[in-house]
mmCIF file of C-alpha atoms in Angstrom:
data_model
loop_
_atom_site.group_PDB
_atom_site.id
_atom_site.type_symbol
_atom_site.label_atom_id
_atom_site.label_comp_id
_atom_site.label_asym_id
_atom_site.label_seq_id
_atom_site.Cartn_x
_atom_site.Cartn_y
_atom_site.Cartn_z
ATOM 1 C CA UNK R 729 19.939 -19.114 -29.288
ATOM 2 C CA UNK R 730 17.050 -17.181 -30.859
ATOM 3 C CA UNK R 731 14.483 -19.122 -28.779
ATOM 4 C CA UNK R 732 16.361 -18.185 -25.597
ATOM 5 C CA UNK R 733 16.341 -14.492 -26.580
ATOM 6 C CA UNK R 734 12.591 -14.562 -27.254
ATOM 7 C CA UNK R 735 11.957 -16.372 -23.967
ATOM 8 C CA UNK R 736 14.163 -13.923 -22.051
ATOM 9 C CA UNK R 737 12.417 -10.953 -23.694
ATOM 10 C CA UNK R 738 9.020 -12.387 -22.726
ATOM 11 C CA UNK R 739 10.091 -12.870 -19.117
ATOM 12 C CA UNK R 740 11.467 -9.322 -18.900
ATOM 13 C CA UNK R 741 8.238 -7.957 -20.375
ATOM 14 C CA UNK R 742 6.089 -9.846 -17.846
ATOM 15 C CA UNK R 743 8.245 -8.678 -14.929
ATOM 16 C CA UNK R 744 8.040 -5.094 -16.182
ATOM 17 C CA UNK R 745 4.246 -5.199 -16.507
ATOM 18 C CA UNK R 746 3.832 -6.756 -13.043
ATOM 19 C CA UNK R 747 6.212 -4.252 -11.480
ATOM 20 C CA UNK R 748 4.165 -1.386 -12.953
ATOM 21 C CA UNK R 749 0.910 -2.615 -11.434
ATOM 22 C CA UNK R 750 -0.443 0.255 -9.345
ATOM 23 C CA UNK R 751 -2.906 -1.547 -7.081
ATOM 24 C CA UNK R 752 -2.311 -4.786 -5.211
ATOM 25 C CA UNK R 753 -5.402 -6.500 -6.645
ATOM 26 C CA UNK R 754 -5.102 -5.110 -10.169
ATOM 27 C CA UNK R 755 -5.690 -4.500 -12.922
ATOM 28 C CA UNK R 756 -2.356 -4.727 -14.722
ATOM 29 C CA UNK R 757 -3.471 -2.347 -17.450
ATOM 30 C CA UNK R 758 -6.534 -0.263 -18.264
ATOM 31 C CA UNK R 759 -7.214 2.094 -21.180
ATOM 32 C CA UNK R 760 -9.344 4.466 -19.073
ATOM 33 C CA UNK R 761 -7.649 6.910 -16.734
ATOM 34 C CA UNK R 762 -7.907 6.420 -12.983
ATOM 35 C CA UNK R 763 -10.218 9.441 -12.748
ATOM 36 C CA UNK R 764 -12.523 8.020 -15.424
ATOM 37 C CA UNK R 765 -12.664 4.695 -13.579
ATOM 38 C CA UNK R 766 -13.439 6.317 -10.211
ATOM 39 C CA UNK R 767 -16.150 8.587 -11.646
ATOM 40 C CA UNK R 768 -19.194 6.362 -11.287
ATOM 41 C CA UNK R 769 -22.234 5.485 -9.184
ATOM 42 C CA UNK R 770 -21.087 2.871 -6.683
ATOM 43 C CA UNK R 771 -22.787 0.493 -4.296
ATOM 44 C CA UNK R 772 -21.237 -1.862 -1.752
ATOM 45 C CA UNK R 773 -21.077 -5.451 -2.987
ATOM 46 C CA UNK R 774 -19.085 -6.678 0.023
ATOM 47 C CA UNK R 775 -17.874 -5.113 3.254
ATOM 48 C CA UNK R 776 -15.334 -6.720 5.562
ATOM 49 C CA UNK R 777 -14.510 -5.399 9.038
ATOM 50 C CA UNK R 778 -11.356 -7.066 10.361
ATOM 51 C CA UNK R 779 -12.115 -9.935 7.972
ATOM 52 C CA UNK R 780 -15.709 -10.355 9.214
ATOM 53 C CA UNK R 781 -18.424 -9.978 6.563
ATOM 54 C CA UNK R 782 -20.561 -6.941 7.465
ATOM 55 C CA UNK R 783 -22.078 -6.417 4.019
ATOM 56 C CA UNK R 784 -25.607 -6.248 5.398
ATOM 57 C CA UNK R 785 -24.610 -3.075 7.292
ATOM 58 C CA UNK R 786 -23.727 -1.396 3.978
ATOM 59 C CA UNK R 787 -26.296 -2.747 1.509
ATOM 60 C CA UNK R 788 -28.149 0.598 1.330
ATOM 61 C CA UNK R 789 -25.070 2.784 0.724
ATOM 62 C CA UNK R 790 -24.663 4.679 -2.560
ATOM 63 C CA UNK R 791 -21.557 6.642 -3.465
ATOM 64 C CA UNK R 792 -21.675 8.915 -6.496
ATOM 65 C CA UNK R 793 -18.276 10.184 -7.666
ATOM 66 C CA UNK R 794 -17.827 12.644 -10.539
ATOM 67 C CA UNK R 795 -14.702 13.234 -12.613
ATOM 68 C CA UNK R 796 -14.539 16.884 -11.438
ATOM 69 C CA UNK R 797 -14.025 15.722 -7.830
ATOM 70 C CA UNK R 798 -17.615 16.112 -6.608
ATOM 71 C CA UNK R 799 -19.000 13.354 -4.409
ATOM 72 C CA UNK R 800 -22.265 12.428 -2.728
ATOM 73 C CA UNK R 801 -22.972 9.701 -0.235
ATOM 74 C CA UNK R 802 -26.366 8.390 0.788
ATOM 75 C CA UNK R 803 -27.195 5.609 3.192
ATOM 76 C CA UNK R 804 -30.397 4.132 4.534
ATOM 77 C CA UNK R 805 -30.230 2.111 7.704
ATOM 78 C CA UNK R 806 -32.237 1.262 10.794
ATOM 79 C CA UNK R 807 -31.381 1.237 14.464
ATOM 80 C CA UNK R 808 -33.712 -0.560 16.874
ATOM 81 C CA UNK R 809 -36.354 -0.631 14.150
ATOM 82 C CA UNK R 810 -36.181 3.132 13.465
ATOM 83 C CA UNK R 811 -35.319 4.009 9.851
ATOM 84 C CA UNK R 812 -32.743 6.694 9.109
ATOM 85 C CA UNK R 813 -31.434 8.252 5.915
ATOM 86 C CA UNK R 814 -28.010 9.842 5.740
ATOM 87 C CA UNK R 815 -27.139 12.110 2.796
ATOM 88 C CA UNK R 816 -24.073 14.307 2.405
ATOM 89 C CA UNK R 817 -22.191 16.016 -0.418
ATOM 90 C CA UNK R 818 -18.501 16.674 -0.672
ATOM 91 C CA UNK R 819 -15.385 16.035 -2.710
ATOM 92 C CA UNK R 820 -12.918 13.270 -3.465
ATOM 93 C CA UNK R 821 -9.256 13.456 -4.474
ATOM 94 C CA UNK R 822 -6.399 11.063 -5.157
ATOM 95 C CA UNK R 823 -3.509 11.288 -2.695
ATOM 96 C CA UNK R 824 -0.134 9.619 -2.248
ATOM 97 C CA UNK R 825 0.631 9.231 -5.959
ATOM 98 C CA UNK R 826 -2.927 7.977 -6.715
ATOM 99 C CA UNK R 827 -2.549 5.051 -4.297
ATOM 100 C CA UNK R 828 -5.196 6.434 -1.946
ATOM 101 C CA UNK R 829 -8.507 8.256 -2.251
ATOM 102 C CA UNK R 830 -9.644 10.869 0.248
ATOM 103 C CA UNK R 831 -13.257 11.863 0.867
ATOM 104 C CA UNK R 832 -14.177 15.225 2.398
ATOM 105 C CA UNK R 833 -17.929 15.488 3.003
ATOM 106 C CA UNK R 834 -20.085 18.270 4.441
ATOM 107 C CA UNK R 835 -20.891 15.833 7.248
ATOM 108 C CA UNK R 836 -17.420 15.231 8.657
ATOM 109 C CA UNK R 837 -18.475 11.850 10.097
ATOM 110 C CA UNK R 838 -18.230 10.468 6.548
ATOM 111 C CA UNK R 839 -14.732 11.857 5.872
ATOM 112 C CA UNK R 840 -12.130 9.149 5.363
ATOM 113 C CA UNK R 841 -8.915 8.163 3.641
ATOM 114 C CA UNK R 842 -8.820 4.816 1.826
ATOM 115 C CA UNK R 843 -6.087 2.774 0.200
ATOM 116 C CA UNK R 844 -7.101 1.684 -3.299
ATOM 117 C CA UNK R 845 -6.683 -2.073 -3.667
ATOM 118 C CA UNK R 846 -8.375 -2.515 -7.045
ATOM 119 C CA UNK R 847 -9.666 0.012 -9.565
ATOM 120 C CA UNK R 848 -11.506 -1.154 -12.653
ATOM 121 C CA UNK R 849 -14.199 0.519 -14.727
ATOM 122 C CA UNK R 850 -16.970 -1.284 -12.830
ATOM 123 C CA UNK R 851 -15.216 -2.408 -9.644
ATOM 124 C CA UNK R 852 -13.277 -0.605 -6.922
ATOM 125 C CA UNK R 853 -11.886 -2.136 -3.743
ATOM 126 C CA UNK R 854 -10.828 0.259 -1.017
ATOM 127 C CA UNK R 855 -9.456 -0.250 2.484
ATOM 128 C CA UNK R 856 -9.917 2.344 5.217
ATOM 129 C CA UNK R 857 -6.622 3.921 6.194
ATOM 130 C CA UNK R 858 -6.686 2.273 9.636
ATOM 131 C CA UNK R 859 -6.829 -1.115 7.888
ATOM 132 C CA UNK R 860 -9.992 -2.418 9.548
ATOM 133 C CA UNK R 861 -12.709 -1.837 6.930
ATOM 134 C CA UNK R 862 -12.489 -3.089 3.347
ATOM 135 C CA UNK R 863 -15.219 -2.174 0.864
ATOM 136 C CA UNK R 864 -15.717 -3.892 -2.486
ATOM 137 C CA UNK R 865 -17.713 -1.459 -4.612
ATOM 138 C CA UNK R 866 -19.443 -2.186 -7.895
ATOM 139 C CA UNK R 867 -21.255 0.087 -10.298
ATOM 140 C CA UNK R 868 -25.002 0.433 -10.066
#
C-alpha cells in the first residue's frame, strides 16, 4: 500500500511539473527569472525558414538584450558582393503572459513578434509570429 502511495505521489508530481512548463521546448525549471535569461548577447546558431536551414543568412547577426528592456540589433551581410551593415536600437518586452517577445526597433523593418519556444540562460529559441522563421540563439 505504501509503495503505491509513493508511486502515485511521484506520478502526480511529474504531471504537475510537466503541466507547468512554460515553453514547448523547455526548460521545466530554471532558478533565473525569464528577464534574467533573456538579458544577454545573442547570436544565431541556427535559422530555419519553413523548415529549410538558412543559417548562413543569419551568421553575422548579433542581438543584445538588457534586463531594463533595451535592445540593439546589428547585422553584416552582402548582396551581389556588396557588403552592408545594419544597426538599430530599440526595446523588447514580454507579451501574452511571457509566452512571446516583441521587438520595437528604431528601424521598423526589424520590428517583430516572436513566440518563445525555449528559454535557458545560454539558449533561446524563438519563432516569428507568422510561423515561418525559427531562430535558435545562443550566447556569445
